[in-house]
Amino acid sequence: MRKSEKRKQCMRDKHEKKQEIKSQSHTVNIAPTEKKETPEGTNGDQETDLVDPLPTKLQRTVNCRLKSDLIICMVTAVFVFGIHCSTVFTALQPEINPVLWSVAGCVGLLLHYIMPQLRKQLPWLCIARPVLRSHEHSQYEVKGAARVMWFEKLYVYLCCFERNILYPVVFLACLTSESPAIVRKVGPYAASIVITICALKCLRCAFSHPPSQYLILAFACLFFQLDYAAASETFLIDYFVTAIAFSKTHEFLLKVQFVVTYIAPWQITWGSAFHAFAQPFSVPHSAMMFLQAAISAALSAPLNPFLGSAVFLTSYVRPVKFWERDYNTRRVDHSNTRLSSHLERNLGADDNNLNSIFYEHLTRSLQHSLCGDLILGRWGAVAQGDCFVLASDYLNCLVHIIELGNGLVTFQMRGLEFRGTYCQQREVEAISEGVEDNEGCCCCEPGHLPNMLSLNSAFSQRWLAWEVTATKYVLEGYSISDNSAVSMLQVFDFRKVLVTYYVKSIIFYAVGSPCLETWLSSPVIMEALQPYCDRNFVDLDPVFNMNIDEDYDFRAAGITRNSFCHIYLDWIQFCADKRDKAISDKSKESAVVSLCFALSLLGRRTLGAASHNTLSSVDFFLYGLHALFKGDFRITSVRDEWIFSDMDLLKKVVAPGVRMSLKLHQDHFMSPDEYEDLSALYNAISLHHQKLVISHEGDPVWRNAVLAGTPSLLALRHVLDDSGDEYKIIMLNKRYLSFRVIKMNRECVRGLWAGQQQELVYLRNRNPERGSIQNAKQALRNIINSSCDQPIGYPIFVSPLTTSYADTNEQLCGIVGGPISLGTIKRAVLQFWTRVRRRCVEGCSSGGSVPHDEGGFGHEGVYAMTTYNIHSGYGHTGSQSIEGTMGRGGSLGRSGNRGSIASAGKPSSSTLASLAGLLTAAEKQEEKEQVLQRVRIVDPNQVYDAINLGRRIDVSWPDERMRARGGRSHWRDWLPEKGMEGQVVHRWVPSHRDPNRRSHVDRTILLVKIEDRYVPIAEAGVVDLGAEV
């Protein structure tokens, strides 16, 4: 049940006290800016503006689609006009039309009824598991993208045939044969209008809603060709009328199903006393109820339950979108609030506002893949206006299909709360529970047949307004883990570890900064550092404590330079040695040590001041840590004002040091002794700096990083609500998530939405515990009502109308190809010509008498994976790898010099080469486009690890630096392994005219850049991940 529709934003007394003390004691605010570090690291060297990649991606997709549609329209116009002018459809009449109708009906029955039923979770609500199962169906946890199955390919091919060939031929045959009859009946001018409207609607329905076309076709044929043949007005007009009647009849049946399911006496849930009264009162008015259903179906108006009871009323007409306004959730962050607001009042610090970004990312993922997945049939039969629920462990959202088109779908997502209400949790459990184990039959339990549902389960599934269409729908998203920061910092030793990592992180960023020489040469900074250079210097600030400061000198009752150097001098010198530009003096009395000493004192004093000098309490410690984490640095000591001489000391040293210390503290719990090794600590900080985004969730950088798909993110969350004051460490990892897809009766959704509007807007019922929003598992009433627009419902995110294109789904493009363009046609012709030329060259050289070199040409440098451990390094020379490669097949050695033999002795080869020279510019353009791609290694045995030795038999490298880093002579103990990803920077093609791009074997070799190494690998050993963005 709903505790409160609007969560309280009041502060606790302790928090108010903290703010009061803070406002009285702090004098300077260092605010976080809207220009932050880049998403690739926690703090980039240069501040960059936030750029959303979505507009550019959409513009590129729409441009490609417009070009493709222009080409297809011209080609289709030529074919249609040619076929229409021929005698194909006139000479074969009247036999051809019934044949086409029969083929269309059989194909539609197979595609839109049999195959979707076989792929459902409960086929025909009788079988306990899908007959056509996806590869991920039996997996407990999804590890990668969904695999394309054979029946999905078959489904796509048949749907393309039906949509692009079969139905256009059916309607073209009718237009060709029946247009004269329409002209004779209504005249040429009226006939042109009738034919245009009817043909356009028929073709549009065939593209926008194929699942119902075979039924419309069957009813049109049976009704107007057999039952009432005298009423027929040509098949084209018959089909037009039948389509409208079918749509209204189907809507009427959906409303009746909703009504009957909702008021069934054995599953009705009474949310209030009025419901108990209305249930028997509605029985005598059943006839009127069904009459209202027919009227509302004719008007396309929702049929809503009055106050959530069993009494139904017809509402006013709504569009498919239903909600009138263009709704778009605006997330509260630092980019749209005042500086004083998010520093003092901490606006937006509630779970709902912070979690809304995950639904926004999920919307982006759906925008990328939804249209392709619908075409692949992964959501079953989908029509315009359908509503689906996507349910996972913590993400539960409603997806409303607004419009379906040819290769596009427009949808709207409504994300529900992570911490759902009691009613929502009960309904989520209902859609997640399995019914396969139920063995009941009426009042006994005789069991059921293997892989079949019991009688009770089959009966109960038929009395639901929803059904599970898929249990393992794979979508890219983030796995979210939140740990309580209080438990991790409750003990003094844990706080000491955090402060130690804090100081070491400050040293790392200070010594590694390119501005270090500038700081050490600044007269203002060096003058401020003079007191710290005294070896007898001691800082007696009471904020320092022996319980949390490892370098605390209890004899001096403070922190001295000697105690600091005793703990951190080795780390300073290690970081100095790692600099690209060496530091001349890094001794104990050097200026760099003084700078690190002063920055460490400043950082800890800032933390103590933000914690109100009460580091002994974990609550105050976390309050101060969170203030520094979000960028609220307040300098209160006169000794620390030297930091204002260069604000980069705060932005690029102290601020990232706070955030990095939190990540290192997280790692400490996994391996407490790992970071005692200075090299391991340095490598860890460097890796986190490059790969991990550590930011406050109110920072626009956080939103930009999530929407850009950054692999890992870390944040410290401070939640203030009516339940208390809580700190959480949020860790995000990008991975593939598994969702259950539940298809709901769309008239049930529209009816419940209309009922909530009527109750709250017109009847003014503001009761948060009203009966109309209580759980009703048969209709998912609470989930549907929670997804209404605010303030009627309480979704934490509502997306704008979002359009997904089929061209952005890589799996679909891999089956049917991407958008058609002149460049695509040119590349296809060039590839065909290249293959023809290659086959001709091979055929010309196949009968030559020149002996082939079997002694290592083509084998030399092939990376051989034998039975020894791949992590043991290379202990064999290039010639020793020949035996391993010949074991996999000797094609490399036999055909490595085949092209050169043919070129030397056969004039036909030169003739073909001269012809190919006409297309040189196009080939270069093709190769330039092909290089910009990303690949994943799937077979490390295809790696060529010794073709960079500069021998005559080796390939020509594009760059000397690439050659030096392109073999095991540079890799040493590093080996390419399966799953590694990289960007293709060059390729060698067999028999290429350019020696720099010519492969020395009969296969294409790709040069893949992985980090700072270059890996030559055969094209068959990688899988294409698409264009590099």
mmCIF file of C-alpha atoms in Angstrom, residues 591-789:
data_model
loop_
_atom_site.group_PDB
_atom_site.id
_atom_site.type_symbol
_atom_site.label_atom_id
_atom_site.label_comp_id
_atom_site.label_asym_id
_atom_site.label_seq_id
_atom_site.Cartn_x
_atom_site.Cartn_y
_atom_site.Cartn_z
ATOM 1 C CA ALA A 591 60.489 21.347 -2.641
ATOM 2 C CA VAL A 592 58.282 18.613 -4.084
ATOM 3 C CA VAL A 593 58.140 16.889 -0.692
ATOM 4 C CA SER A 594 57.225 20.214 0.917
ATOM 5 C CA LEU A 595 54.435 20.724 -1.593
ATOM 6 C CA CYS A 596 53.042 17.230 -0.967
ATOM 7 C CA PHE A 597 53.318 17.758 2.793
ATOM 8 C CA ALA A 598 51.420 21.055 2.632
ATOM 9 C CA LEU A 599 48.726 19.608 0.335
ATOM 10 C CA SER A 600 48.222 16.602 2.622
ATOM 11 C CA LEU A 601 47.733 18.868 5.638
ATOM 12 C CA LEU A 602 45.351 21.086 3.670
ATOM 13 C CA GLY A 603 43.333 18.105 2.443
ATOM 14 C CA ARG A 604 42.945 16.589 5.876
ATOM 15 C CA ARG A 605 42.211 19.923 7.479
ATOM 16 C CA THR A 606 39.483 20.551 4.888
ATOM 17 C CA LEU A 607 37.995 17.151 5.643
ATOM 18 C CA GLY A 608 38.081 17.833 9.356
ATOM 19 C CA ALA A 609 36.539 21.276 8.950
ATOM 20 C CA ALA A 610 33.726 19.874 6.818
ATOM 21 C CA SER A 611 33.158 17.279 9.547
ATOM 22 C CA HIS A 612 33.009 20.064 12.161
ATOM 23 C CA ASN A 613 36.225 18.815 13.824
ATOM 24 C CA THR A 614 34.310 15.779 15.046
ATOM 25 C CA LEU A 615 36.032 12.940 13.231
ATOM 26 C CA SER A 616 35.356 10.593 16.119
ATOM 27 C CA SER A 617 31.706 10.275 15.007
ATOM 28 C CA VAL A 618 31.133 8.325 11.823
ATOM 29 C CA ASP A 619 28.072 10.420 10.957
ATOM 30 C CA PHE A 620 30.016 13.678 11.026
ATOM 31 C CA PHE A 621 32.938 12.037 9.226
ATOM 32 C CA LEU A 622 30.646 10.887 6.404
ATOM 33 C CA TYR A 623 29.010 14.287 6.254
ATOM 34 C CA GLY A 624 32.386 15.915 5.696
ATOM 35 C CA LEU A 625 33.510 13.259 3.243
ATOM 36 C CA HIS A 626 30.345 13.724 1.187
ATOM 37 C CA ALA A 627 30.784 17.517 1.207
ATOM 38 C CA LEU A 628 34.280 17.141 -0.240
ATOM 39 C CA PHE A 629 33.117 14.441 -2.645
ATOM 40 C CA LYS A 630 30.593 16.766 -4.261
ATOM 41 C CA GLY A 631 33.145 19.579 -4.469
ATOM 42 C CA ASP A 632 32.228 21.669 -1.428
ATOM 43 C CA PHE A 633 35.709 22.737 -0.285
ATOM 44 C CA ARG A 634 35.748 25.442 2.374
ATOM 45 C CA ILE A 635 39.090 26.824 3.476
ATOM 46 C CA THR A 636 38.907 28.073 7.061
ATOM 47 C CA SER A 637 42.555 28.198 8.096
ATOM 48 C CA VAL A 638 44.789 31.151 7.229
ATOM 49 C CA ARG A 639 47.697 28.741 6.691
ATOM 50 C CA ASP A 640 45.834 27.153 3.768
ATOM 51 C CA GLU A 641 44.924 30.271 1.832
ATOM 52 C CA TRP A 642 48.021 29.867 -0.350
ATOM 53 C CA ILE A 643 45.990 27.293 -2.300
ATOM 54 C CA PHE A 644 44.083 30.139 -3.975
ATOM 55 C CA SER A 645 47.205 31.142 -5.912
ATOM 56 C CA ASP A 646 46.326 28.345 -8.356
ATOM 57 C CA MET A 647 42.855 26.813 -8.240
ATOM 58 C CA ASP A 648 44.093 23.786 -10.192
ATOM 59 C CA LEU A 649 45.622 22.576 -6.930
ATOM 60 C CA LEU A 650 42.090 22.105 -5.615
ATOM 61 C CA LYS A 651 40.419 21.017 -8.849
ATOM 62 C CA LYS A 652 43.071 18.635 -10.140
ATOM 63 C CA VAL A 653 44.815 17.423 -7.000
ATOM 64 C CA VAL A 654 42.725 17.541 -3.833
ATOM 65 C CA ALA A 655 39.261 16.984 -5.362
ATOM 66 C CA PRO A 656 40.192 13.874 -7.391
ATOM 67 C CA GLY A 657 42.205 12.668 -4.405
ATOM 68 C CA VAL A 658 39.052 12.531 -2.280
ATOM 69 C CA ARG A 659 37.183 10.534 -4.905
ATOM 70 C CA MET A 660 40.028 8.171 -5.671
ATOM 71 C CA SER A 661 40.508 7.387 -1.980
ATOM 72 C CA LEU A 662 36.932 6.096 -1.823
ATOM 73 C CA LYS A 663 37.597 3.629 -4.651
ATOM 74 C CA LEU A 664 40.878 2.480 -3.099
ATOM 75 C CA HIS A 665 39.081 2.018 0.188
ATOM 76 C CA GLN A 666 36.562 -0.196 -1.627
ATOM 77 C CA ASP A 667 39.387 -2.276 -3.078
ATOM 78 C CA HIS A 668 40.960 -2.583 0.363
ATOM 79 C CA PHE A 669 38.132 -4.821 1.552
ATOM 80 C CA MET A 670 38.739 -7.265 -1.276
ATOM 81 C CA SER A 671 42.504 -7.503 -0.780
ATOM 82 C CA PRO A 672 43.803 -5.645 2.286
ATOM 83 C CA ASP A 673 47.503 -6.241 1.554
ATOM 84 C CA GLU A 674 47.481 -5.664 -2.200
ATOM 85 C CA TYR A 675 48.289 -1.971 -2.146
ATOM 86 C CA GLU A 676 51.246 -2.306 0.200
ATOM 87 C CA ASP A 677 53.239 -2.798 -2.982
ATOM 88 C CA LEU A 678 53.867 0.684 -4.395
ATOM 89 C CA SER A 679 53.826 -0.532 -7.983
ATOM 90 C CA ALA A 680 50.434 -2.189 -7.521
ATOM 91 C CA LEU A 681 49.015 0.958 -5.921
ATOM 92 C CA TYR A 682 50.359 3.194 -8.678
ATOM 93 C CA ASN A 683 48.977 0.938 -11.413
ATOM 94 C CA ALA A 684 45.606 0.750 -9.672
ATOM 95 C CA ILE A 685 45.262 4.524 -9.406
ATOM 96 C CA SER A 686 46.342 4.966 -13.024
ATOM 97 C CA LEU A 687 43.846 2.355 -14.202
ATOM 98 C CA HIS A 688 40.987 3.822 -12.185
ATOM 99 C CA HIS A 689 41.896 7.292 -13.427
ATOM 100 C CA GLN A 690 41.568 6.148 -17.057
ATOM 101 C CA LYS A 691 38.694 3.651 -16.905
ATOM 102 C CA LEU A 692 36.493 4.694 -13.981
ATOM 103 C CA VAL A 693 34.255 7.711 -13.544
ATOM 104 C CA ILE A 694 34.094 8.800 -9.906
ATOM 105 C CA SER A 695 31.718 11.691 -9.494
ATOM 106 C CA HIS A 696 28.875 13.058 -7.446
ATOM 107 C CA GLU A 697 25.489 12.047 -8.833
ATOM 108 C CA GLY A 698 24.363 15.657 -9.011
ATOM 109 C CA ASP A 699 27.266 16.545 -11.262
ATOM 110 C CA PRO A 700 26.307 16.729 -14.966
ATOM 111 C CA VAL A 701 29.399 14.626 -15.656
ATOM 112 C CA TRP A 702 27.662 11.687 -13.971
ATOM 113 C CA ARG A 703 24.636 11.890 -16.271
ATOM 114 C CA ASN A 704 26.830 12.341 -19.318
ATOM 115 C CA ALA A 705 28.956 9.325 -18.379
ATOM 116 C CA VAL A 706 25.932 7.081 -17.800
ATOM 117 C CA LEU A 707 24.274 8.050 -21.066
ATOM 118 C CA ALA A 708 27.575 7.623 -22.910
ATOM 119 C CA GLY A 709 27.804 4.034 -21.636
ATOM 120 C CA THR A 710 30.907 4.345 -19.457
ATOM 121 C CA PRO A 711 31.846 0.821 -18.281
ATOM 122 C CA SER A 712 32.190 1.610 -14.548
ATOM 123 C CA LEU A 713 31.126 4.437 -12.268
ATOM 124 C CA LEU A 714 31.370 5.143 -8.544
ATOM 125 C CA ALA A 715 29.535 7.657 -6.366
ATOM 126 C CA LEU A 716 28.845 8.475 -2.746
ATOM 127 C CA ARG A 717 25.114 9.003 -2.288
ATOM 128 C CA HIS A 718 23.507 10.937 0.554
ATOM 129 C CA VAL A 719 19.792 10.184 0.795
ATOM 130 C CA LEU A 720 17.482 12.409 2.819
ATOM 131 C CA ASP A 721 13.854 11.337 3.161
ATOM 132 C CA ASP A 722 11.274 10.597 5.806
ATOM 133 C CA SER A 723 12.930 7.267 6.613
ATOM 134 C CA GLY A 724 16.220 8.777 7.736
ATOM 135 C CA ASP A 725 19.637 10.081 6.813
ATOM 136 C CA GLU A 726 21.697 7.501 4.899
ATOM 137 C CA TYR A 727 25.004 7.345 3.031
ATOM 138 C CA LYS A 728 25.547 4.754 0.297
ATOM 139 C CA ILE A 729 28.459 3.882 -1.948
ATOM 140 C CA ILE A 730 26.979 3.319 -5.419
ATOM 141 C CA MET A 731 28.934 1.183 -7.887
ATOM 142 C CA LEU A 732 27.751 0.802 -11.489
ATOM 143 C CA ASN A 733 29.046 -1.769 -13.943
ATOM 144 C CA LYS A 734 27.855 -1.893 -17.516
ATOM 145 C CA ARG A 735 26.595 -5.310 -18.533
ATOM 146 C CA TYR A 736 23.755 -7.093 -20.260
ATOM 147 C CA LEU A 737 20.593 -7.331 -18.190
ATOM 148 C CA SER A 738 17.820 -9.894 -18.449
ATOM 149 C CA PHE A 739 14.198 -8.715 -18.444
ATOM 150 C CA ARG A 740 10.847 -10.435 -18.372
ATOM 151 C CA VAL A 741 8.574 -9.019 -21.072
ATOM 152 C CA ILE A 742 4.889 -8.961 -20.095
ATOM 153 C CA LYS A 743 2.307 -7.969 -22.679
ATOM 154 C CA MET A 744 -0.792 -6.341 -21.175
ATOM 155 C CA ASN A 745 -4.268 -5.888 -22.527
ATOM 156 C CA ARG A 746 -3.991 -2.378 -23.941
ATOM 157 C CA GLU A 747 -7.668 -1.633 -23.228
ATOM 158 C CA CYS A 748 -7.039 -2.559 -19.599
ATOM 159 C CA VAL A 749 -4.215 0.003 -19.430
ATOM 160 C CA ARG A 750 -6.235 2.721 -21.142
ATOM 161 C CA GLY A 751 -9.241 2.025 -18.941
ATOM 162 C CA LEU A 752 -7.326 2.177 -15.672
ATOM 163 C CA TRP A 753 -5.498 5.330 -16.762
ATOM 164 C CA ALA A 754 -8.828 6.984 -17.630
ATOM 165 C CA GLY A 755 -10.255 5.866 -14.276
ATOM 166 C CA GLN A 756 -7.406 7.526 -12.370
ATOM 167 C CA GLN A 757 -7.835 10.746 -14.306
ATOM 168 C CA GLN A 758 -11.547 10.777 -13.548
ATOM 169 C CA GLU A 759 -11.074 10.023 -9.848
ATOM 170 C CA LEU A 760 -8.299 12.520 -9.119
ATOM 171 C CA VAL A 761 -9.074 15.354 -11.514
ATOM 172 C CA TYR A 762 -12.877 15.391 -11.602
ATOM 173 C CA LEU A 763 -13.886 13.666 -8.345
ATOM 174 C CA ARG A 764 -11.024 15.226 -6.310
ATOM 175 C CA ASN A 765 -10.200 12.034 -4.438
ATOM 176 C CA ARG A 766 -6.742 12.728 -2.964
ATOM 177 C CA ASN A 767 -6.703 9.769 -0.595
ATOM 178 C CA PRO A 768 -3.268 8.124 -0.939
ATOM 179 C CA GLU A 769 -4.789 4.812 0.204
ATOM 180 C CA ARG A 770 -7.760 4.889 -2.175
ATOM 181 C CA GLY A 771 -9.065 1.521 -3.248
ATOM 182 C CA SER A 772 -8.518 2.070 -6.973
ATOM 183 C CA ILE A 773 -4.724 1.813 -6.656
ATOM 184 C CA GLN A 774 -4.586 -1.308 -4.489
ATOM 185 C CA ASN A 775 -3.018 -4.372 -6.043
ATOM 186 C CA ALA A 776 -5.054 -6.541 -8.400
ATOM 187 C CA LYS A 777 -2.806 -9.259 -9.785
ATOM 188 C CA GLN A 778 -5.156 -10.234 -12.608
ATOM 189 C CA ALA A 779 -4.889 -6.724 -14.114
ATOM 190 C CA LEU A 780 -1.611 -5.369 -12.589
ATOM 191 C CA ARG A 781 -3.687 -2.444 -11.386
ATOM 192 C CA ASN A 782 -1.090 -0.858 -9.126
ATOM 193 C CA ILE A 783 1.709 -0.994 -11.721
ATOM 194 C CA ILE A 784 -0.551 0.553 -14.368
ATOM 195 C CA ASN A 785 -1.873 3.293 -12.093
ATOM 196 C CA SER A 786 1.630 4.055 -10.796
ATOM 197 C CA SER A 787 2.756 4.757 -14.355
ATOM 198 C CA CYS A 788 0.290 7.609 -14.911
ATOM 199 C CA ASP A 789 1.620 11.088 -15.427
#
